[in-house]
């Protein structure tokens, strides 16, 4: 009887964000090239370069909020203008919830 050998394609390994960050930190501490490090860790070099790019760019991004502080200048020509949003002018104080509902 004849035996056949089937090759099973390995499923790609999904790594968590924390694991990826640990791998990048370990690579930076090593004196290996990307090619050597990836061969040692069995990581596709293209994937590793994508990780480096993704997490390098995150360093320069700062945490942003949906809302930013607004400095309001008094305009004496038009009375006491409290706030203006997309052409709408408010001449009296409005609560934060009002502006959230307006924007949302």
Backbone atoms as SQL, in Angstrom:
CREATE TABLE atoms (id INTEGER PRIMARY KEY, chain TEXT, resi INTEGER, resn TEXT, atom TEXT, x REAL, y REAL, z REAL);
INSERT INTO atoms VALUES
  (1, 'A', 1, 'UNK', 'N', 0.838, -1.171, 0.000),
  (2, 'A', 1, 'UNK', 'CA', 0.000, 0.000, 0.000),
  (3, 'A', 1, 'UNK', 'C', 0.886, 1.237, 0.000),
  (4, 'A', 2, 'UNK', 'N', 0.457, 2.234, -0.697),
  (5, 'A', 2, 'UNK', 'CA', 1.254, 3.440, -0.882),
  (6, 'A', 2, 'UNK', 'C', 0.833, 4.516, 0.131),
  (7, 'A', 3, 'UNK', 'N', 1.797, 5.112, 0.783),
  (8, 'A', 3, 'UNK', 'CA', 1.491, 6.185, 1.732),
  (9, 'A', 3, 'UNK', 'C', 1.762, 7.518, 1.064),
  (10, 'A', 4, 'UNK', 'N', 0.878, 8.432, 1.329),
  (11, 'A', 4, 'UNK', 'CA', 1.088, 9.775, 0.787),
  (12, 'A', 4, 'UNK', 'C', 1.364, 10.721, 1.944),
  (13, 'A', 5, 'UNK', 'N', 2.219, 11.637, 1.680),
  (14, 'A', 5, 'UNK', 'CA', 2.543, 12.648, 2.673),
  (15, 'A', 5, 'UNK', 'C', 1.924, 13.967, 2.235),
  (16, 'A', 6, 'UNK', 'N', 1.099, 14.495, 3.109),
  (17, 'A', 6, 'UNK', 'CA', 0.497, 15.800, 2.803),
  (18, 'A', 6, 'UNK', 'C', 1.197, 16.880, 3.604),
  (19, 'A', 7, 'UNK', 'N', 1.486, 17.955, 2.933),
  (20, 'A', 7, 'UNK', 'CA', 2.056, 19.108, 3.619),
  (21, 'A', 7, 'UNK', 'C', 0.919, 19.979, 4.113),
  (22, 'A', 8, 'UNK', 'N', 0.976, 20.335, 5.349),
  (23, 'A', 8, 'UNK', 'CA', -0.052, 21.189, 5.932),
  (24, 'A', 8, 'UNK', 'C', 0.522, 22.590, 6.048),
  (25, 'A', 9, 'UNK', 'N', -0.191, 23.523, 5.465),
  (26, 'A', 9, 'UNK', 'CA', 0.259, 24.908, 5.511),
  (27, 'A', 9, 'UNK', 'C', 0.013, 25.460, 6.913),
  (28, 'A', 10, 'UNK', 'N', 1.042, 26.047, 7.483),
  (29, 'A', 10, 'UNK', 'CA', 0.929, 26.597, 8.832),
  (30, 'A', 10, 'UNK', 'C', 0.026, 27.825, 8.821),
  (31, 'A', 11, 'UNK', 'N', -0.797, 27.909, 9.832),
  (32, 'A', 11, 'UNK', 'CA', -1.656, 29.080, 9.977),
  (33, 'A', 11, 'UNK', 'C', -0.811, 30.250, 10.466),
  (34, 'A', 12, 'UNK', 'N', -1.087, 31.454, 9.963),
  (35, 'A', 12, 'UNK', 'CA', -0.316, 32.607, 10.437),
  (36, 'A', 12, 'UNK', 'C', -0.558, 32.818, 11.931),
  (37, 'A', 13, 'UNK', 'N', 0.496, 33.133, 12.639),
  (38, 'A', 13, 'UNK', 'CA', 0.417, 33.353, 14.068),
  (39, 'A', 13, 'UNK', 'C', -0.016, 34.796, 14.323),
  (40, 'A', 14, 'UNK', 'N', -1.071, 34.963, 15.080),
  (41, 'A', 14, 'UNK', 'CA', -1.535, 36.308, 15.440),
  (42, 'A', 14, 'UNK', 'C', -0.925, 36.668, 16.783),
  (43, 'A', 15, 'UNK', 'N', -0.277, 37.795, 16.821),
  (44, 'A', 15, 'UNK', 'CA', 0.364, 38.228, 18.061),
  (45, 'A', 15, 'UNK', 'C', -0.362, 39.450, 18.612),
  (46, 'A', 16, 'UNK', 'N', -0.436, 39.543, 19.913),
  (47, 'A', 16, 'UNK', 'CA', -1.092, 40.685, 20.552),
  (48, 'A', 16, 'UNK', 'C', -0.210, 41.924, 20.415),
  (49, 'A', 17, 'UNK', 'N', -0.815, 43.057, 20.625),
  (50, 'A', 17, 'UNK', 'CA', -0.078, 44.322, 20.532),
  (51, 'A', 17, 'UNK', 'C', 1.059, 44.356, 21.552),
  (52, 'A', 18, 'UNK', 'N', 0.796, 43.854, 22.758),
  (53, 'A', 18, 'UNK', 'CA', 1.840, 43.819, 23.788),
  (54, 'A', 18, 'UNK', 'C', 3.005, 42.926, 23.371),
  (55, 'A', 19, 'UNK', 'N', 2.685, 41.774, 22.778),
  (56, 'A', 19, 'UNK', 'CA', 3.735, 40.864, 22.319),
  (57, 'A', 19, 'UNK', 'C', 4.573, 41.511, 21.227),
  (58, 'A', 20, 'UNK', 'N', 3.899, 42.197, 20.313),
  (59, 'A', 20, 'UNK', 'CA', 4.617, 42.881, 19.224),
  (60, 'A', 20, 'UNK', 'C', 5.550, 43.939, 19.793),
  (61, 'A', 21, 'UNK', 'N', 5.062, 44.714, 20.745),
  (62, 'A', 21, 'UNK', 'CA', 5.899, 45.753, 21.358),
  (63, 'A', 21, 'UNK', 'C', 7.087, 45.133, 22.083),
  (64, 'A', 22, 'UNK', 'N', 6.872, 43.994, 22.738),
  (65, 'A', 22, 'UNK', 'CA', 7.976, 43.305, 23.410),
  (66, 'A', 22, 'UNK', 'C', 9.010, 42.813, 22.399),
  (67, 'A', 23, 'UNK', 'N', 8.547, 42.267, 21.280),
  (68, 'A', 23, 'UNK', 'CA', 9.471, 41.798, 20.243),
  (69, 'A', 23, 'UNK', 'C', 10.289, 42.950, 19.680),
  (70, 'A', 24, 'UNK', 'N', 9.651, 44.089, 19.450),
  (71, 'A', 24, 'UNK', 'CA', 10.365, 45.261, 18.928),
  (72, 'A', 24, 'UNK', 'C', 11.404, 45.733, 19.933),
  (73, 'A', 25, 'UNK', 'N', 11.021, 45.789, 21.211),
  (74, 'A', 25, 'UNK', 'CA', 11.968, 46.221, 22.243),
  (75, 'A', 25, 'UNK', 'C', 13.150, 45.257, 22.333),
  (76, 'A', 26, 'UNK', 'N', 12.874, 43.964, 22.246),
  (77, 'A', 26, 'UNK', 'CA', 13.935, 42.955, 22.283),
  (78, 'A', 26, 'UNK', 'C', 14.859, 43.105, 21.077),
  (79, 'A', 27, 'UNK', 'N', 14.276, 43.368, 19.899),
  (80, 'A', 27, 'UNK', 'CA', 15.090, 43.578, 18.694),
  (81, 'A', 27, 'UNK', 'C', 16.008, 44.793, 18.879),
  (82, 'A', 28, 'UNK', 'N', 15.464, 45.878, 19.428),
  (83, 'A', 28, 'UNK', 'CA', 16.266, 47.098, 19.593),
  (84, 'A', 28, 'UNK', 'C', 17.410, 46.892, 20.580),
  (85, 'A', 29, 'UNK', 'N', 17.195, 46.028, 21.587),
  (86, 'A', 29, 'UNK', 'CA', 18.261, 45.740, 22.549),
  (87, 'A', 29, 'UNK', 'C', 19.322, 44.820, 21.959),
  (88, 'A', 30, 'UNK', 'N', 18.950, 44.042, 20.952),
  (89, 'A', 30, 'UNK', 'CA', 19.905, 43.103, 20.355),
  (90, 'A', 30, 'UNK', 'C', 20.818, 43.839, 19.374),
  (91, 'A', 31, 'UNK', 'N', 21.867, 43.159, 18.993),
  (92, 'A', 31, 'UNK', 'CA', 22.777, 43.744, 17.988),
  (93, 'A', 31, 'UNK', 'C', 22.561, 43.084, 16.630),
  (94, 'A', 32, 'UNK', 'N', 21.418, 42.414, 16.475),
  (95, 'A', 32, 'UNK', 'CA', 21.124, 41.695, 15.240),
  (96, 'A', 32, 'UNK', 'C', 20.504, 42.609, 14.194),
  (97, 'A', 33, 'UNK', 'N', 20.654, 42.222, 12.946),
  (98, 'A', 33, 'UNK', 'CA', 19.932, 42.915, 11.877),
  (99, 'A', 33, 'UNK', 'C', 18.486, 42.421, 11.904),
  (100, 'A', 34, 'UNK', 'N', 17.617, 43.112, 11.201),
  (101, 'A', 34, 'UNK', 'CA', 16.215, 42.696, 11.135),
  (102, 'A', 34, 'UNK', 'C', 16.121, 41.297, 10.546),
  (103, 'A', 35, 'UNK', 'N', 16.883, 41.037, 9.507),
  (104, 'A', 35, 'UNK', 'CA', 16.853, 39.729, 8.849),
  (105, 'A', 35, 'UNK', 'C', 17.280, 38.623, 9.815),
  (106, 'A', 36, 'UNK', 'N', 18.361, 38.856, 10.565),
  (107, 'A', 36, 'UNK', 'CA', 18.845, 37.860, 11.522),
  (108, 'A', 36, 'UNK', 'C', 17.843, 37.646, 12.655),
  (109, 'A', 37, 'UNK', 'N', 17.309, 38.756, 13.174),
  (110, 'A', 37, 'UNK', 'CA', 16.347, 38.670, 14.285),
  (111, 'A', 37, 'UNK', 'C', 15.081, 37.929, 13.852),
  (112, 'A', 38, 'UNK', 'N', 14.572, 38.258, 12.684),
  (113, 'A', 38, 'UNK', 'CA', 13.357, 37.609, 12.183),
  (114, 'A', 38, 'UNK', 'C', 13.580, 36.127, 11.918),
  (115, 'A', 39, 'UNK', 'N', 14.739, 35.772, 11.410),
  (116, 'A', 39, 'UNK', 'CA', 15.040, 34.353, 11.182),
  (117, 'A', 39, 'UNK', 'C', 15.083, 33.601, 12.511),
  (118, 'A', 40, 'UNK', 'N', 15.657, 34.231, 13.526),
  (119, 'A', 40, 'UNK', 'CA', 15.751, 33.617, 14.846),
  (120, 'A', 40, 'UNK', 'C', 14.364, 33.444, 15.486),
  (121, 'A', 41, 'UNK', 'N', 13.478, 34.400, 15.292),
  (122, 'A', 41, 'UNK', 'CA', 12.146, 34.386, 15.911),
  (123, 'A', 41, 'UNK', 'C', 11.062, 33.821, 14.988),
  (124, 'A', 42, 'UNK', 'N', 11.435, 33.423, 13.782),
  (125, 'A', 42, 'UNK', 'CA', 10.513, 32.891, 12.762),
  (126, 'A', 42, 'UNK', 'C', 9.391, 33.905, 12.504),
  (127, 'A', 43, 'UNK', 'N', 9.808, 35.104, 12.108),
  (128, 'A', 43, 'UNK', 'CA', 8.892, 36.194, 11.771),
  (129, 'A', 43, 'UNK', 'C', 9.207, 36.631, 10.353),
  (130, 'A', 44, 'UNK', 'N', 8.192, 36.854, 9.561),
  (131, 'A', 44, 'UNK', 'CA', 8.386, 37.370, 8.213),
  (132, 'A', 44, 'UNK', 'C', 8.972, 38.782, 8.320),
  (133, 'A', 45, 'UNK', 'N', 10.040, 39.057, 7.565),
  (134, 'A', 45, 'UNK', 'CA', 10.676, 40.377, 7.669),
  (135, 'A', 45, 'UNK', 'C', 9.736, 41.498, 7.247),
  (136, 'A', 46, 'UNK', 'N', 8.898, 41.253, 6.252),
  (137, 'A', 46, 'UNK', 'CA', 7.936, 42.273, 5.829),
  (138, 'A', 46, 'UNK', 'C', 6.958, 42.608, 6.940),
  (139, 'A', 47, 'UNK', 'N', 6.498, 41.583, 7.644),
  (140, 'A', 47, 'UNK', 'CA', 5.594, 41.783, 8.778),
  (141, 'A', 47, 'UNK', 'C', 6.291, 42.590, 9.858),
  (142, 'A', 48, 'UNK', 'N', 7.545, 42.244, 10.130),
  (143, 'A', 48, 'UNK', 'CA', 8.287, 42.943, 11.181),
  (144, 'A', 48, 'UNK', 'C', 8.500, 44.410, 10.825),
  (145, 'A', 49, 'UNK', 'N', 8.809, 44.689, 9.556),
  (146, 'A', 49, 'UNK', 'CA', 8.965, 46.084, 9.135),
  (147, 'A', 49, 'UNK', 'C', 7.649, 46.847, 9.282),
  (148, 'A', 50, 'UNK', 'N', 6.522, 46.189, 9.001),
  (149, 'A', 50, 'UNK', 'CA', 5.208, 46.839, 9.196),
  (150, 'A', 50, 'UNK', 'C', 4.992, 47.179, 10.663),
  (151, 'A', 51, 'UNK', 'N', 5.357, 46.242, 11.547),
  (152, 'A', 51, 'UNK', 'CA', 5.227, 46.506, 12.973),
  (153, 'A', 51, 'UNK', 'C', 6.105, 47.690, 13.380),
  (154, 'A', 52, 'UNK', 'N', 7.342, 47.702, 12.898),
  (155, 'A', 52, 'UNK', 'CA', 8.240, 48.812, 13.238),
  (156, 'A', 52, 'UNK', 'C', 7.656, 50.145, 12.794),
  (157, 'A', 53, 'UNK', 'N', 7.126, 50.169, 11.595),
  (158, 'A', 53, 'UNK', 'CA', 6.540, 51.394, 11.062),
  (159, 'A', 53, 'UNK', 'C', 5.323, 51.819, 11.877),
  (160, 'A', 54, 'UNK', 'N', 4.460, 50.870, 12.163),
  (161, 'A', 54, 'UNK', 'CA', 3.227, 51.174, 12.900),
  (162, 'A', 54, 'UNK', 'C', 3.520, 51.714, 14.296),
  (163, 'A', 55, 'UNK', 'N', 4.396, 51.055, 15.025),
  (164, 'A', 55, 'UNK', 'CA', 4.651, 51.458, 16.399),
  (165, 'A', 55, 'UNK', 'C', 5.659, 52.586, 16.514),
  (166, 'A', 56, 'UNK', 'N', 6.424, 52.845, 15.478),
  (167, 'A', 56, 'UNK', 'CA', 7.307, 54.009, 15.473),
  (168, 'A', 56, 'UNK', 'C', 6.460, 55.262, 15.324),
  (169, 'A', 57, 'UNK', 'N', 5.449, 55.215, 14.447),
  (170, 'A', 57, 'UNK', 'CA', 4.586, 56.370, 14.223),
  (171, 'A', 57, 'UNK', 'C', 3.738, 56.693, 15.441),
  (172, 'A', 58, 'UNK', 'N', 3.399, 55.698, 16.255),
  (173, 'A', 58, 'UNK', 'CA', 2.582, 55.946, 17.437),
  (174, 'A', 58, 'UNK', 'C', 3.315, 56.780, 18.476),
  (175, 'A', 59, 'UNK', 'N', 4.653, 56.775, 18.437),
  (176, 'A', 59, 'UNK', 'CA', 5.415, 57.571, 19.390),
  (177, 'A', 59, 'UNK', 'C', 5.136, 59.057, 19.191),
  (178, 'A', 60, 'UNK', 'N', 4.960, 59.453, 17.941),
  (179, 'A', 60, 'UNK', 'CA', 4.818, 60.871, 17.642),
  (180, 'A', 60, 'UNK', 'C', 3.380, 61.364, 17.791),
  (181, 'A', 61, 'UNK', 'N', 2.449, 60.437, 17.880),
  (182, 'A', 61, 'UNK', 'CA', 1.061, 60.836, 18.057),
  (183, 'A', 61, 'UNK', 'C', 0.810, 61.085, 19.528),
  (184, 'A', 62, 'UNK', 'N', 0.135, 62.146, 19.838),
  (185, 'A', 62, 'UNK', 'CA', -0.201, 62.365, 21.231),
  (186, 'A', 62, 'UNK', 'C', -1.670, 62.058, 21.428),
  (187, 'A', 63, 'UNK', 'N', -1.995, 61.759, 22.634),
  (188, 'A', 63, 'UNK', 'CA', -3.384, 61.412, 22.927),
  (189, 'A', 63, 'UNK', 'C', -4.258, 62.634, 22.654),
  (190, 'A', 64, 'UNK', 'N', -5.290, 62.419, 21.901),
  (191, 'A', 64, 'UNK', 'CA', -6.184, 63.515, 21.586),
  (192, 'A', 64, 'UNK', 'C', -7.559, 63.207, 22.127),
  (193, 'A', 65, 'UNK', 'N', -8.227, 64.225, 22.490),
  (194, 'A', 65, 'UNK', 'CA', -9.578, 64.099, 22.998),
  (195, 'A', 65, 'UNK', 'C', -10.530, 64.520, 21.899),
  (196, 'A', 66, 'UNK', 'N', -11.777, 64.156, 22.052),
  (197, 'A', 66, 'UNK', 'CA', -12.774, 64.557, 21.069),
  (198, 'A', 66, 'UNK', 'C', -13.025, 66.064, 21.161),
  (199, 'A', 67, 'UNK', 'N', -12.711, 66.631, 22.303),
  (200, 'A', 67, 'UNK', 'CA', -12.938, 68.058, 22.501),
  (201, 'A', 67, 'UNK', 'C', -11.636, 68.738, 22.880),
  (202, 'A', 68, 'UNK', 'N', -11.486, 69.953, 22.441),
  (203, 'A', 68, 'UNK', 'CA', -10.300, 70.730, 22.773),
  (204, 'A', 68, 'UNK', 'C', -10.741, 72.026, 23.433),
  (205, 'A', 69, 'UNK', 'N', -9.897, 72.585, 24.285),
  (206, 'A', 69, 'UNK', 'CA', -10.263, 73.856, 24.914),
  (207, 'A', 69, 'UNK', 'C', -10.391, 74.947, 23.858),
  (208, 'A', 70, 'UNK', 'N', -11.354, 75.806, 24.043),
  (209, 'A', 70, 'UNK', 'CA', -11.594, 76.899, 23.103),
  (210, 'A', 70, 'UNK', 'C', -11.396, 78.215, 23.843),
  (211, 'A', 71, 'UNK', 'N', -10.550, 79.045, 23.289),
  (212, 'A', 71, 'UNK', 'CA', -10.352, 80.381, 23.852),
  (213, 'A', 71, 'UNK', 'C', -11.334, 81.316, 23.172),
  (214, 'A', 72, 'UNK', 'N', -12.143, 81.982, 23.948),
  (215, 'A', 72, 'UNK', 'CA', -13.173, 82.844, 23.388),
  (216, 'A', 72, 'UNK', 'C', -12.746, 84.293, 23.582),
  (217, 'A', 73, 'UNK', 'N', -12.706, 85.004, 22.473),
  (218, 'A', 73, 'UNK', 'CA', -12.378, 86.425, 22.517),
  (219, 'A', 73, 'UNK', 'C', -13.678, 87.203, 22.488),
  (220, 'A', 74, 'UNK', 'N', -13.728, 88.211, 23.305),
  (221, 'A', 74, 'UNK', 'CA', -14.934, 89.035, 23.286),
  (222, 'A', 74, 'UNK', 'C', -14.901, 89.942, 22.069),
  (223, 'A', 75, 'UNK', 'N', -15.991, 89.981, 21.372),
  (224, 'A', 75, 'UNK', 'CA', -16.130, 90.836, 20.213),
  (225, 'A', 75, 'UNK', 'C', -17.137, 91.924, 20.582),
  (226, 'A', 76, 'UNK', 'N', -16.616, 93.099, 20.925),
  (227, 'A', 76, 'UNK', 'CA', -17.491, 94.183, 21.379),
  (228, 'A', 76, 'UNK', 'C', -18.358, 94.736, 20.264),
  (229, 'A', 77, 'UNK', 'N', -17.955, 94.506, 19.038),
  (230, 'A', 77, 'UNK', 'CA', -18.740, 95.020, 17.924),
  (231, 'A', 77, 'UNK', 'C', -20.071, 94.276, 17.790),
  (232, 'A', 78, 'UNK', 'N', -20.098, 93.002, 18.157),
  (233, 'A', 78, 'UNK', 'CA', -21.315, 92.216, 18.013),
  (234, 'A', 78, 'UNK', 'C', -21.958, 91.899, 19.354),
  (235, 'A', 79, 'UNK', 'N', -21.624, 92.587, 20.402),
  (236, 'A', 79, 'UNK', 'CA', -22.180, 92.273, 21.711),
  (237, 'A', 79, 'UNK', 'C', -21.296, 91.256, 22.394),
  (238, 'A', 80, 'UNK', 'N', -21.855, 90.515, 23.304),
  (239, 'A', 80, 'UNK', 'CA', -21.097, 89.512, 24.052),
  (240, 'A', 80, 'UNK', 'C', -21.257, 88.150, 23.398),
  (241, 'A', 81, 'UNK', 'N', -20.434, 87.898, 22.423),
  (242, 'A', 81, 'UNK', 'CA', -20.460, 86.618, 21.728),
  (243, 'A', 81, 'UNK', 'C', -19.793, 85.584, 22.621),
  (244, 'A', 82, 'UNK', 'N', -20.535, 84.525, 22.955),
  (245, 'A', 82, 'UNK', 'CA', -20.015, 83.497, 23.844),
  (246, 'A', 82, 'UNK', 'C', -19.248, 82.428, 23.067),
  (247, 'A', 83, 'UNK', 'N', -19.814, 81.940, 21.979),
  (248, 'A', 83, 'UNK', 'CA', -19.159, 80.906, 21.185),
  (249, 'A', 83, 'UNK', 'C', -19.697, 80.945, 19.764),
  (250, 'A', 84, 'UNK', 'N', -18.922, 80.370, 18.847),
  (251, 'A', 84, 'UNK', 'CA', -19.347, 80.274, 17.451),
  (252, 'A', 84, 'UNK', 'C', -18.927, 78.912, 16.929),
  (253, 'A', 85, 'UNK', 'N', -19.838, 78.237, 16.241),
  (254, 'A', 85, 'UNK', 'CA', -19.555, 76.919, 15.689),
  (255, 'A', 85, 'UNK', 'C', -20.183, 76.835, 14.314),
  (256, 'A', 86, 'UNK', 'N', -19.332, 76.694, 13.291),
  (257, 'A', 86, 'UNK', 'CA', -19.775, 76.569, 11.904),
  (258, 'A', 86, 'UNK', 'C', -20.788, 77.650, 11.529),
  (259, 'A', 87, 'UNK', 'N', -20.472, 78.857, 11.895),
  (260, 'A', 87, 'UNK', 'CA', -21.325, 79.984, 11.525),
  (261, 'A', 87, 'UNK', 'C', -22.441, 80.279, 12.513),
  (262, 'A', 88, 'UNK', 'N', -22.718, 79.388, 13.455),
  (263, 'A', 88, 'UNK', 'CA', -23.733, 79.634, 14.476),
  (264, 'A', 88, 'UNK', 'C', -23.097, 80.425, 15.609),
  (265, 'A', 89, 'UNK', 'N', -23.729, 81.507, 16.008),
  (266, 'A', 89, 'UNK', 'CA', -23.185, 82.341, 17.070),
  (267, 'A', 89, 'UNK', 'C', -24.065, 82.221, 18.298),
  (268, 'A', 90, 'UNK', 'N', -23.411, 82.067, 19.443),
  (269, 'A', 90, 'UNK', 'CA', -24.115, 81.937, 20.714),
  (270, 'A', 90, 'UNK', 'C', -23.736, 83.129, 21.586),
  (271, 'A', 91, 'UNK', 'N', -24.754, 83.854, 22.034),
  (272, 'A', 91, 'UNK', 'CA', -24.521, 85.069, 22.802),
  (273, 'A', 91, 'UNK', 'C', -24.769, 84.861, 24.291),
  (274, 'A', 92, 'UNK', 'N', -24.969, 83.647, 24.692),
  (275, 'A', 92, 'UNK', 'CA', -25.103, 83.345, 26.109),
  (276, 'A', 92, 'UNK', 'C', -24.408, 82.023, 26.401),
  (277, 'A', 93, 'UNK', 'N', -24.006, 81.815, 27.638),
  (278, 'A', 93, 'UNK', 'CA', -23.318, 80.562, 27.966),
  (279, 'A', 93, 'UNK', 'C', -24.226, 79.346, 27.744),
  (280, 'A', 94, 'UNK', 'N', -23.648, 78.314, 27.151),
  (281, 'A', 94, 'UNK', 'CA', -24.346, 77.040, 26.939),
  (282, 'A', 94, 'UNK', 'C', -23.523, 75.960, 27.626),
  (283, 'A', 95, 'UNK', 'N', -24.190, 74.940, 28.118),
  (284, 'A', 95, 'UNK', 'CA', -23.505, 73.848, 28.790),
  (285, 'A', 95, 'UNK', 'C', -22.730, 72.979, 27.807),
  (286, 'A', 96, 'UNK', 'N', -21.792, 72.228, 28.334),
  (287, 'A', 96, 'UNK', 'CA', -20.972, 71.333, 27.524),
  (288, 'A', 96, 'UNK', 'C', -21.842, 70.305, 26.826),
  (289, 'A', 97, 'UNK', 'N', -22.860, 69.801, 27.507),
  (290, 'A', 97, 'UNK', 'CA', -23.748, 68.796, 26.917),
  (291, 'A', 97, 'UNK', 'C', -24.445, 69.339, 25.671),
  (292, 'A', 98, 'UNK', 'N', -24.780, 70.608, 25.680),
  (293, 'A', 98, 'UNK', 'CA', -25.419, 71.231, 24.513),
  (294, 'A', 98, 'UNK', 'C', -24.480, 71.169, 23.308),
  (295, 'A', 99, 'UNK', 'N', -23.204, 71.512, 23.532),
  (296, 'A', 99, 'UNK', 'CA', -22.242, 71.509, 22.432),
  (297, 'A', 99, 'UNK', 'C', -21.938, 70.088, 21.958),
  (298, 'A', 100, 'UNK', 'N', -21.891, 69.133, 22.887),
  (299, 'A', 100, 'UNK', 'CA', -21.694, 67.726, 22.501),
  (300, 'A', 100, 'UNK', 'C', -22.841, 67.258, 21.606),
  (301, 'A', 101, 'UNK', 'N', -24.077, 67.611, 21.981),
  (302, 'A', 101, 'UNK', 'CA', -25.237, 67.217, 21.177),
  (303, 'A', 101, 'UNK', 'C', -25.220, 67.915, 19.820),
  (304, 'A', 102, 'UNK', 'N', -24.765, 69.144, 19.791),
  (305, 'A', 102, 'UNK', 'CA', -24.698, 69.914, 18.541),
  (306, 'A', 102, 'UNK', 'C', -23.685, 69.297, 17.576),
  (307, 'A', 103, 'UNK', 'N', -22.537, 68.922, 18.088),
  (308, 'A', 103, 'UNK', 'CA', -21.486, 68.355, 17.260),
  (309, 'A', 103, 'UNK', 'C', -21.817, 66.937, 16.842),
  (310, 'A', 104, 'UNK', 'N', -22.367, 66.161, 17.762),
  (311, 'A', 104, 'UNK', 'CA', -22.648, 64.739, 17.507),
  (312, 'A', 104, 'UNK', 'C', -23.757, 64.595, 16.558);
